[in-house]
mmCIF file of C-alpha atoms in Angstrom:
data_model
loop_
_atom_site.group_PDB
_atom_site.id
_atom_site.type_symbol
_atom_site.label_atom_id
_atom_site.label_comp_id
_atom_site.label_asym_id
_atom_site.label_seq_id
_atom_site.Cartn_x
_atom_site.Cartn_y
_atom_site.Cartn_z
ATOM 1 C CA MET A 1 42.561 158.439 168.551
ATOM 2 C CA ARG A 2 44.836 157.728 165.611
ATOM 3 C CA ILE A 3 48.358 157.093 166.853
ATOM 4 C CA PHE A 4 51.584 156.764 164.863
ATOM 5 C CA VAL A 5 54.213 154.728 166.747
ATOM 6 C CA ALA A 6 57.754 155.150 165.413
ATOM 7 C CA GLY A 7 59.885 152.263 166.632
ATOM 8 C CA ALA A 8 56.857 150.001 166.960
ATOM 9 C CA THR A 9 58.859 146.757 166.872
ATOM 10 C CA GLY A 10 61.426 147.771 169.501
ATOM 11 C CA ALA A 11 61.467 146.572 173.089
ATOM 12 C CA VAL A 12 59.016 149.259 174.222
ATOM 13 C CA GLY A 13 57.082 149.552 170.974
ATOM 14 C CA ARG A 14 56.021 145.929 170.775
ATOM 15 C CA ARG A 15 54.570 146.207 174.284
ATOM 16 C CA LEU A 16 53.067 149.627 173.698
ATOM 17 C CA VAL A 17 51.098 148.855 170.528
ATOM 18 C CA PRO A 18 48.781 146.218 172.121
ATOM 19 C CA ARG A 19 48.151 148.545 175.068
ATOM 20 C CA LEU A 20 47.055 151.322 172.725
ATOM 21 C CA VAL A 21 44.859 148.983 170.696
ATOM 22 C CA ASN A 22 43.236 147.658 173.874
ATOM 23 C CA ARG A 23 42.419 151.240 174.859
ATOM 24 C CA GLY A 24 40.484 151.640 171.617
ATOM 25 C CA HIS A 25 43.064 153.591 169.610
ATOM 26 C CA SER A 26 43.899 153.025 165.948
ATOM 27 C CA VAL A 27 47.651 152.446 165.584
ATOM 28 C CA ALA A 28 50.016 152.793 162.636
ATOM 29 C CA GLY A 29 53.348 151.154 163.483
ATOM 30 C CA LEU A 30 56.581 152.219 161.797
ATOM 31 C CA THR A 31 59.386 149.783 161.030
ATOM 32 C CA ARG A 32 62.235 150.024 158.546
ATOM 33 C CA THR A 33 62.262 146.238 158.130
ATOM 34 C CA PRO A 34 59.659 144.755 155.753
ATOM 35 C CA ALA A 35 59.996 141.354 157.422
ATOM 36 C CA LYS A 36 58.486 142.804 160.617
ATOM 37 C CA THR A 37 55.147 143.777 159.072
ATOM 38 C CA ASP A 38 53.545 140.476 160.105
ATOM 39 C CA LEU A 39 54.598 141.115 163.701
ATOM 40 C CA LEU A 40 52.960 144.546 163.601
ATOM 41 C CA ARG A 41 49.727 143.075 162.297
ATOM 42 C CA LYS A 42 49.750 140.503 165.100
ATOM 43 C CA LEU A 43 50.227 143.324 167.600
ATOM 44 C CA GLY A 44 47.196 145.077 166.152
ATOM 45 C CA ALA A 45 48.868 147.880 164.170
ATOM 46 C CA ASP A 46 48.717 148.868 160.529
ATOM 47 C CA PRO A 47 52.317 148.372 159.323
ATOM 48 C CA VAL A 48 54.249 151.284 157.817
ATOM 49 C CA VAL A 49 57.673 150.592 156.290
ATOM 50 C CA ALA A 50 60.082 153.530 156.083
ATOM 51 C CA ASP A 51 63.503 154.670 157.271
ATOM 52 C CA ALA A 52 63.137 157.214 160.065
ATOM 53 C CA LEU A 53 66.137 159.117 158.700
ATOM 54 C CA ASP A 54 64.548 159.486 155.238
ATOM 55 C CA GLU A 55 62.745 162.822 155.501
ATOM 56 C CA LYS A 56 60.516 162.396 152.441
ATOM 57 C CA ALA A 57 59.511 158.855 153.359
ATOM 58 C CA ILE A 58 58.643 159.816 156.942
ATOM 59 C CA HIS A 59 56.678 162.856 155.807
ATOM 60 C CA ALA A 60 54.637 160.734 153.407
ATOM 61 C CA ALA A 61 54.073 157.977 155.979
ATOM 62 C CA VAL A 62 52.921 160.295 158.744
ATOM 63 C CA VAL A 63 50.701 162.423 156.515
ATOM 64 C CA ALA A 64 49.055 159.274 155.137
ATOM 65 C CA ALA A 65 48.380 158.000 158.669
ATOM 66 C CA ARG A 66 46.862 161.355 159.791
ATOM 67 C CA PRO A 67 47.683 160.728 163.465
ATOM 68 C CA ASP A 68 46.365 162.704 166.394
ATOM 69 C CA VAL A 69 49.436 161.617 168.375
ATOM 70 C CA ILE A 70 52.970 160.572 167.397
ATOM 71 C CA VAL A 71 54.976 158.335 169.723
ATOM 72 C CA HIS A 72 58.739 158.417 169.174
ATOM 73 C CA GLN A 73 60.383 155.229 170.493
ATOM 74 C CA LEU A 74 63.186 155.142 167.928
ATOM 75 C CA THR A 75 66.522 153.710 169.014
ATOM 76 C CA ASP A 76 69.210 151.575 167.401
ATOM 77 C CA LEU A 77 70.870 149.541 170.112
ATOM 78 C CA LYS A 78 72.087 146.538 168.150
ATOM 79 C CA GLY A 79 75.518 145.656 169.451
ATOM 80 C CA ALA A 80 75.286 148.328 172.146
ATOM 81 C CA SER A 81 77.072 146.218 174.740
ATOM 82 C CA ASP A 82 80.501 147.885 174.520
ATOM 83 C CA LEU A 83 80.173 150.910 176.770
ATOM 84 C CA ARG A 84 83.881 151.711 176.632
ATOM 85 C CA LYS A 85 83.305 153.494 173.293
ATOM 86 C CA PHE A 86 80.062 155.014 174.457
ATOM 87 C CA ASP A 87 79.495 157.754 171.889
ATOM 88 C CA ARG A 88 80.403 155.449 169.003
ATOM 89 C CA THR A 89 78.077 152.763 170.361
ATOM 90 C CA PHE A 90 75.149 155.194 170.616
ATOM 91 C CA ALA A 91 75.883 157.266 167.510
ATOM 92 C CA SER A 92 73.028 155.762 165.491
ATOM 93 C CA SER A 93 70.521 156.223 168.314
ATOM 94 C CA ASN A 94 71.679 159.817 168.685
ATOM 95 C CA ARG A 95 70.935 160.498 165.006
ATOM 96 C CA LEU A 96 67.429 159.188 165.633
ATOM 97 C CA ARG A 97 67.172 161.521 168.656
ATOM 98 C CA THR A 98 68.147 164.517 166.525
ATOM 99 C CA VAL A 99 67.545 164.046 162.789
ATOM 100 C CA GLY A 100 64.794 161.478 163.337
ATOM 101 C CA THR A 101 63.076 163.770 165.834
ATOM 102 C CA ASN A 102 63.203 166.662 163.375
ATOM 103 C CA HIS A 103 61.564 164.571 160.659
ATOM 104 C CA LEU A 104 58.764 163.443 162.977
ATOM 105 C CA LEU A 105 58.127 166.950 164.289
ATOM 106 C CA ALA A 106 57.962 168.440 160.795
ATOM 107 C CA ALA A 107 55.561 165.711 159.710
ATOM 108 C CA ALA A 108 53.462 166.240 162.838
ATOM 109 C CA GLN A 109 53.034 169.913 162.016
ATOM 110 C CA ALA A 110 52.241 169.118 158.393
ATOM 111 C CA CYS A 111 49.455 166.673 159.253
ATOM 112 C CA GLY A 112 48.005 168.576 162.209
ATOM 113 C CA ALA A 113 48.976 166.162 164.990
ATOM 114 C CA LYS A 114 48.422 167.686 168.404
ATOM 115 C CA ARG A 115 50.678 165.640 170.690
ATOM 116 C CA MET A 116 54.055 163.929 170.594
ATOM 117 C CA VAL A 117 55.492 161.516 173.172
ATOM 118 C CA ALA A 118 59.212 160.754 172.950
ATOM 119 C CA GLN A 119 61.663 158.412 174.663
ATOM 120 C CA SER A 120 64.429 160.031 176.704
ATOM 121 C CA PHE A 121 66.660 158.744 179.484
ATOM 122 C CA CYS A 122 67.036 159.195 183.251
ATOM 123 C CA GLY A 123 70.249 158.333 185.067
ATOM 124 C CA TRP A 124 73.751 159.528 184.369
ATOM 125 C CA PRO A 125 72.521 162.684 182.495
ATOM 126 C CA TYR A 126 71.742 164.479 185.777
ATOM 127 C CA ALA A 127 74.310 166.860 187.243
ATOM 128 C CA ARG A 128 76.608 165.102 189.708
ATOM 129 C CA ILE A 129 75.921 167.537 192.552
ATOM 130 C CA GLY A 130 73.631 167.521 195.565
ATOM 131 C CA GLY A 131 71.409 164.615 196.525
ATOM 132 C CA HIS A 132 71.425 161.145 195.007
ATOM 133 C CA VAL A 133 67.841 161.217 193.657
ATOM 134 C CA LYS A 134 66.825 163.953 191.223
ATOM 135 C CA THR A 135 63.550 165.464 190.051
ATOM 136 C CA GLU A 136 62.771 166.837 186.610
ATOM 137 C CA ASP A 137 63.532 170.340 187.894
ATOM 138 C CA ASP A 138 67.145 169.447 188.655
ATOM 139 C CA PRO A 139 69.789 170.373 186.049
ATOM 140 C CA LEU A 140 71.476 167.973 183.684
ATOM 141 C CA ASP A 141 75.245 167.576 183.719
ATOM 142 C CA GLN A 142 77.003 170.657 182.341
ATOM 143 C CA ASP A 143 80.409 168.998 182.110
ATOM 144 C CA PRO A 144 80.066 165.266 181.371
ATOM 145 C CA PRO A 145 83.037 163.063 180.462
ATOM 146 C CA GLN A 146 83.988 163.335 176.787
ATOM 147 C CA GLU A 147 82.551 159.929 175.836
ATOM 148 C CA LEU A 148 79.096 160.928 177.122
ATOM 149 C CA ARG A 149 78.858 164.379 175.556
ATOM 150 C CA GLY A 150 77.432 163.431 172.183
ATOM 151 C CA THR A 151 74.711 161.318 173.758
ATOM 152 C CA LEU A 152 73.822 163.936 176.354
ATOM 153 C CA ASP A 153 73.679 166.617 173.659
ATOM 154 C CA ALA A 154 71.265 164.431 171.679
ATOM 155 C CA ILE A 155 69.083 163.874 174.748
ATOM 156 C CA ARG A 156 68.964 167.610 175.437
ATOM 157 C CA TYR A 157 68.096 168.277 171.811
ATOM 158 C CA LEU A 158 65.246 165.760 171.743
ATOM 159 C CA GLU A 159 63.694 166.994 174.972
ATOM 160 C CA HIS A 160 63.868 170.656 173.983
ATOM 161 C CA ALA A 161 62.543 170.085 170.462
ATOM 162 C CA VAL A 162 59.638 167.912 171.537
ATOM 163 C CA THR A 163 58.519 170.151 174.395
ATOM 164 C CA THR A 164 58.833 173.535 172.613
ATOM 165 C CA THR A 165 57.529 172.950 169.067
ATOM 166 C CA PRO A 166 54.614 175.324 168.389
ATOM 167 C CA GLY A 167 51.209 173.708 168.085
ATOM 168 C CA LEU A 168 52.247 170.466 169.777
ATOM 169 C CA VAL A 169 51.845 169.240 173.326
ATOM 170 C CA GLY A 170 55.175 167.519 173.926
ATOM 171 C CA VAL A 171 56.029 164.820 176.457
ATOM 172 C CA ALA A 172 59.544 163.448 177.020
ATOM 173 C CA LEU A 173 59.728 160.289 179.101
ATOM 174 C CA ARG A 174 63.071 159.846 180.848
ATOM 175 C CA TYR A 175 63.174 156.081 181.206
ATOM 176 C CA GLY A 176 65.378 154.409 183.781
ATOM 177 C CA GLY A 177 67.815 151.656 182.895
ATOM 178 C CA PHE A 178 65.754 149.053 181.044
ATOM 179 C CA TYR A 179 65.587 145.424 181.995
ATOM 180 C CA GLY A 180 63.255 142.657 180.917
ATOM 181 C CA PRO A 181 62.558 140.905 177.591
ATOM 182 C CA ASP A 182 64.393 142.225 174.517
ATOM 183 C CA THR A 183 66.442 144.764 176.481
ATOM 184 C CA GLY A 184 69.757 142.982 176.884
ATOM 185 C CA PHE A 185 70.219 143.803 180.565
ATOM 186 C CA CYS A 186 70.047 140.694 182.741
ATOM 187 C CA ASP A 187 70.118 138.435 179.691
ATOM 188 C CA PRO A 188 72.155 135.228 180.115
ATOM 189 C CA SER A 189 75.419 136.724 178.821
ATOM 190 C CA VAL A 190 75.293 139.636 181.280
ATOM 191 C CA LEU A 191 74.342 137.388 184.166
ATOM 192 C CA GLU A 192 77.226 135.087 183.273
ATOM 193 C CA GLN A 193 79.648 138.001 183.508
ATOM 194 C CA ILE A 194 78.372 138.794 186.987
ATOM 195 C CA ARG A 195 78.421 135.133 187.984
ATOM 196 C CA LYS A 196 82.062 134.854 186.927
ATOM 197 C CA ARG A 197 82.950 138.155 188.651
ATOM 198 C CA ARG A 198 83.836 139.840 185.368
ATOM 199 C CA MET A 199 81.782 142.948 186.157
ATOM 200 C CA PRO A 200 83.724 144.648 188.962
ATOM 201 C CA LEU A 201 82.705 147.423 191.288
ATOM 202 C CA ILE A 202 84.697 150.513 190.410
ATOM 203 C CA GLY A 203 85.718 152.653 193.342
ATOM 204 C CA GLY A 204 83.079 152.397 196.039
ATOM 205 C CA GLY A 205 80.242 151.772 193.564
ATOM 206 C CA THR A 206 78.665 154.944 194.948
ATOM 207 C CA GLY A 207 76.868 156.082 191.788
ATOM 208 C CA TRP A 208 73.073 155.858 192.049
ATOM 209 C CA TRP A 209 70.971 154.215 189.335
ATOM 210 C CA SER A 210 67.272 154.008 188.537
ATOM 211 C CA PHE A 211 65.855 150.930 186.826
ATOM 212 C CA LEU A 212 62.657 150.249 184.899
ATOM 213 C CA HIS A 213 60.991 147.107 183.635
ATOM 214 C CA VAL A 214 60.208 147.446 179.935
ATOM 215 C CA ASP A 215 56.513 146.667 180.551
ATOM 216 C CA ASP A 216 56.315 149.656 182.892
ATOM 217 C CA ALA A 217 57.935 151.835 180.219
ATOM 218 C CA ALA A 218 55.231 150.833 177.743
ATOM 219 C CA GLU A 219 52.464 151.549 180.247
ATOM 220 C CA ALA A 220 53.846 155.018 180.929
ATOM 221 C CA ALA A 221 53.938 155.770 177.194
ATOM 222 C CA ALA A 222 50.349 154.572 176.800
ATOM 223 C CA LEU A 223 49.229 156.958 179.547
ATOM 224 C CA ALA A 224 51.274 159.857 178.117
ATOM 225 C CA VAL A 225 49.412 159.518 174.824
ATOM 226 C CA GLU A 226 46.357 160.859 176.640
ATOM 227 C CA ARG A 227 47.723 163.141 179.359
ATOM 228 C CA GLY A 228 50.672 165.093 180.695
ATOM 229 C CA GLU A 229 53.018 167.700 179.288
ATOM 230 C CA GLY A 230 56.764 168.272 179.624
ATOM 231 C CA VAL A 231 59.438 165.974 181.025
ATOM 232 C CA TYR A 232 58.850 162.987 183.320
ATOM 233 C CA ASN A 233 61.185 160.539 185.050
ATOM 234 C CA ILE A 234 59.805 157.044 184.424
ATOM 235 C CA VAL A 235 61.649 154.896 186.939
ATOM 236 C CA ASP A 236 60.865 152.390 189.657
ATOM 237 C CA ASP A 237 60.420 153.235 193.344
ATOM 238 C CA ASP A 238 63.785 151.883 194.451
ATOM 239 C CA PRO A 239 66.809 153.952 193.332
ATOM 240 C CA ALA A 240 69.998 152.294 194.504
ATOM 241 C CA PRO A 241 73.780 152.701 194.491
ATOM 242 C CA VAL A 242 75.775 150.469 192.189
ATOM 243 C CA HIS A 243 77.372 148.564 195.056
ATOM 244 C CA ALA A 244 73.885 147.571 196.282
ATOM 245 C CA TRP A 245 72.338 146.338 193.035
ATOM 246 C CA LEU A 246 75.452 144.661 191.640
ATOM 247 C CA THR A 247 76.137 142.839 194.916
ATOM 248 C CA GLU A 248 72.477 141.819 195.170
ATOM 249 C CA ILE A 249 72.452 140.375 191.658
ATOM 250 C CA ALA A 250 75.547 138.324 192.482
ATOM 251 C CA LYS A 251 73.792 137.055 195.606
ATOM 252 C CA MET A 252 70.686 136.102 193.593
ATOM 253 C CA LEU A 253 72.933 134.126 191.246
ATOM 254 C CA GLY A 254 74.608 132.330 194.128
ATOM 255 C CA ALA A 255 77.897 133.919 193.117
ATOM 256 C CA LYS A 256 80.631 135.556 195.141
ATOM 257 C CA PRO A 257 80.500 139.345 195.540
ATOM 258 C CA PRO A 258 81.983 141.316 192.642
ATOM 259 C CA PHE A 259 85.634 142.230 192.682
ATOM 260 C CA ARG A 260 86.451 145.832 193.546
ATOM 261 C CA VAL A 261 88.921 147.865 191.537
ATOM 262 C CA PRO A 262 90.164 151.355 192.414
ATOM 263 C CA ALA A 263 88.908 154.274 190.353
ATOM 264 C CA TRP A 264 92.336 154.917 188.819
ATOM 265 C CA LEU A 265 92.469 151.380 187.462
ATOM 266 C CA GLY A 266 88.884 151.675 186.238
ATOM 267 C CA ARG A 267 89.895 154.747 184.222
ATOM 268 C CA LEU A 268 92.689 152.799 182.569
ATOM 269 C CA LEU A 269 90.587 149.729 181.815
ATOM 270 C CA ALA A 270 87.177 151.225 181.036
ATOM 271 C CA GLY A 271 87.451 154.991 180.712
ATOM 272 C CA GLN A 272 86.526 158.017 182.790
ATOM 273 C CA HIS A 273 82.880 157.903 181.704
ATOM 274 C CA LEU A 274 82.336 154.433 183.157
ATOM 275 C CA VAL A 275 84.050 155.455 186.381
ATOM 276 C CA VAL A 276 81.634 158.394 186.587
ATOM 277 C CA MET A 277 78.634 156.152 185.908
ATOM 278 C CA MET A 278 79.759 153.745 188.618
ATOM 279 C CA THR A 279 80.747 156.307 191.246
ATOM 280 C CA GLU A 280 78.977 159.646 190.647
ATOM 281 C CA SER A 281 75.752 159.176 188.640
ATOM 282 C CA ARG A 282 72.378 160.224 190.059
ATOM 283 C CA ALA A 283 69.038 158.419 190.059
ATOM 284 C CA GLY A 284 65.577 159.872 189.451
ATOM 285 C CA SER A 285 62.340 160.376 191.373
ATOM 286 C CA ASN A 286 59.085 159.203 189.785
ATOM 287 C CA ALA A 287 56.821 161.375 191.959
ATOM 288 C CA LYS A 288 55.817 163.722 189.124
ATOM 289 C CA ALA A 289 54.847 160.854 186.806
ATOM 290 C CA GLU A 290 52.779 159.226 189.531
ATOM 291 C CA ARG A 291 51.070 162.527 190.300
ATOM 292 C CA GLU A 292 50.410 163.855 186.792
ATOM 293 C CA LEU A 293 50.228 160.735 184.606
ATOM 294 C CA GLY A 294 48.609 158.453 187.156
ATOM 295 C CA TRP A 295 51.410 155.981 186.484
ATOM 296 C CA SER A 296 52.998 153.618 188.965
ATOM 297 C CA PRO A 297 55.373 150.732 188.238
ATOM 298 C CA SER A 298 54.042 147.197 188.322
ATOM 299 C CA TYR A 299 57.626 146.276 189.256
ATOM 300 C CA PRO A 300 58.178 148.792 192.064
ATOM 301 C CA SER A 301 61.695 147.517 192.735
ATOM 302 C CA TRP A 302 64.465 146.134 190.562
ATOM 303 C CA ARG A 303 64.921 143.551 193.338
ATOM 304 C CA GLN A 304 61.595 141.963 192.423
ATOM 305 C CA GLY A 305 62.201 142.211 188.682
ATOM 306 C CA PHE A 306 65.763 140.926 188.723
ATOM 307 C CA SER A 307 64.818 138.057 191.030
ATOM 308 C CA GLU A 308 62.047 136.997 188.656
ATOM 309 C CA ILE A 309 64.337 137.073 185.600
ATOM 310 C CA ILE A 310 67.211 135.313 187.354
ATOM 311 C CA GLY A 311 64.869 132.666 188.728
ATOM 312 C CA LYS A 312 63.586 131.878 185.240
ATOM 313 C CA GLU A 313 67.114 131.821 183.836
ATOM 314 C CA MET A 314 68.341 129.441 186.524
ATOM 315 C CA ARG A 315 65.328 127.127 186.099
ATOM 316 C CA SER A 316 65.818 126.968 182.341
ATOM 317 C CA ALA A 317 69.508 126.147 182.828
ATOM 318 C CA ALA A 318 68.770 123.357 185.301
#
């Protein structure tokens, strides 16, 4: 098939493009940075340079590519390390989830594309009620903290638009918390914070998280190009509470356990939204993706993935 990958040079995109090419597909890869065209050629894609928020440019690019499938992996996470101002940090990505999605959907209808696969998120968006591990049938949070509302609204918008547009089979992949190359999580600066006990446990650390290696995200997207419909949690097999994974990372680093701070102090220092993420968030089940997409994670547990990354980091520092 002919596939148009928007966000082809991002953390997922640069792993997705070679997978699609190896499956025999013809890939056009979108980037807004001319300097990245050589990278796209090396990955096996035909480079397309355009701004995803420029409606005319995207329309022209997609129509020229004549794709059977559009894959939407657009994010803008540069400098997205300050989670205290969450909505400000993710404002650009949220425009890509709304305005960027609209442009891609309109272009898809104009060129006769039949399928669209889009990146969503699994984790804190789920309602903070009931069990700790949620399926795609469970509701999203109806009353999130103020700092999370803009991002959750954008996620809702993307999922609804992609899965209800007439004439398109839509797939929204709710990825877990990314780790691995080019993702930022578990990079040396983050690990150093944990090593120096600068990332405390808030409250009891009772919020549950789902993780995902970026290679497994790309594999799920490659499968969704050919099959599936609707929303899927794309997460590993080992959902865990914050106190478990943060303490385990410290142990892997040979560091002391993280400090604990009460929730009231966490609200003052970090904000209500981070307290909620640390103490009330829900993880996701990947059973539907395994059943309907035939996907399973090559890193079934964050324990394996984190240990591998930390081991490499410690060897390189030695």
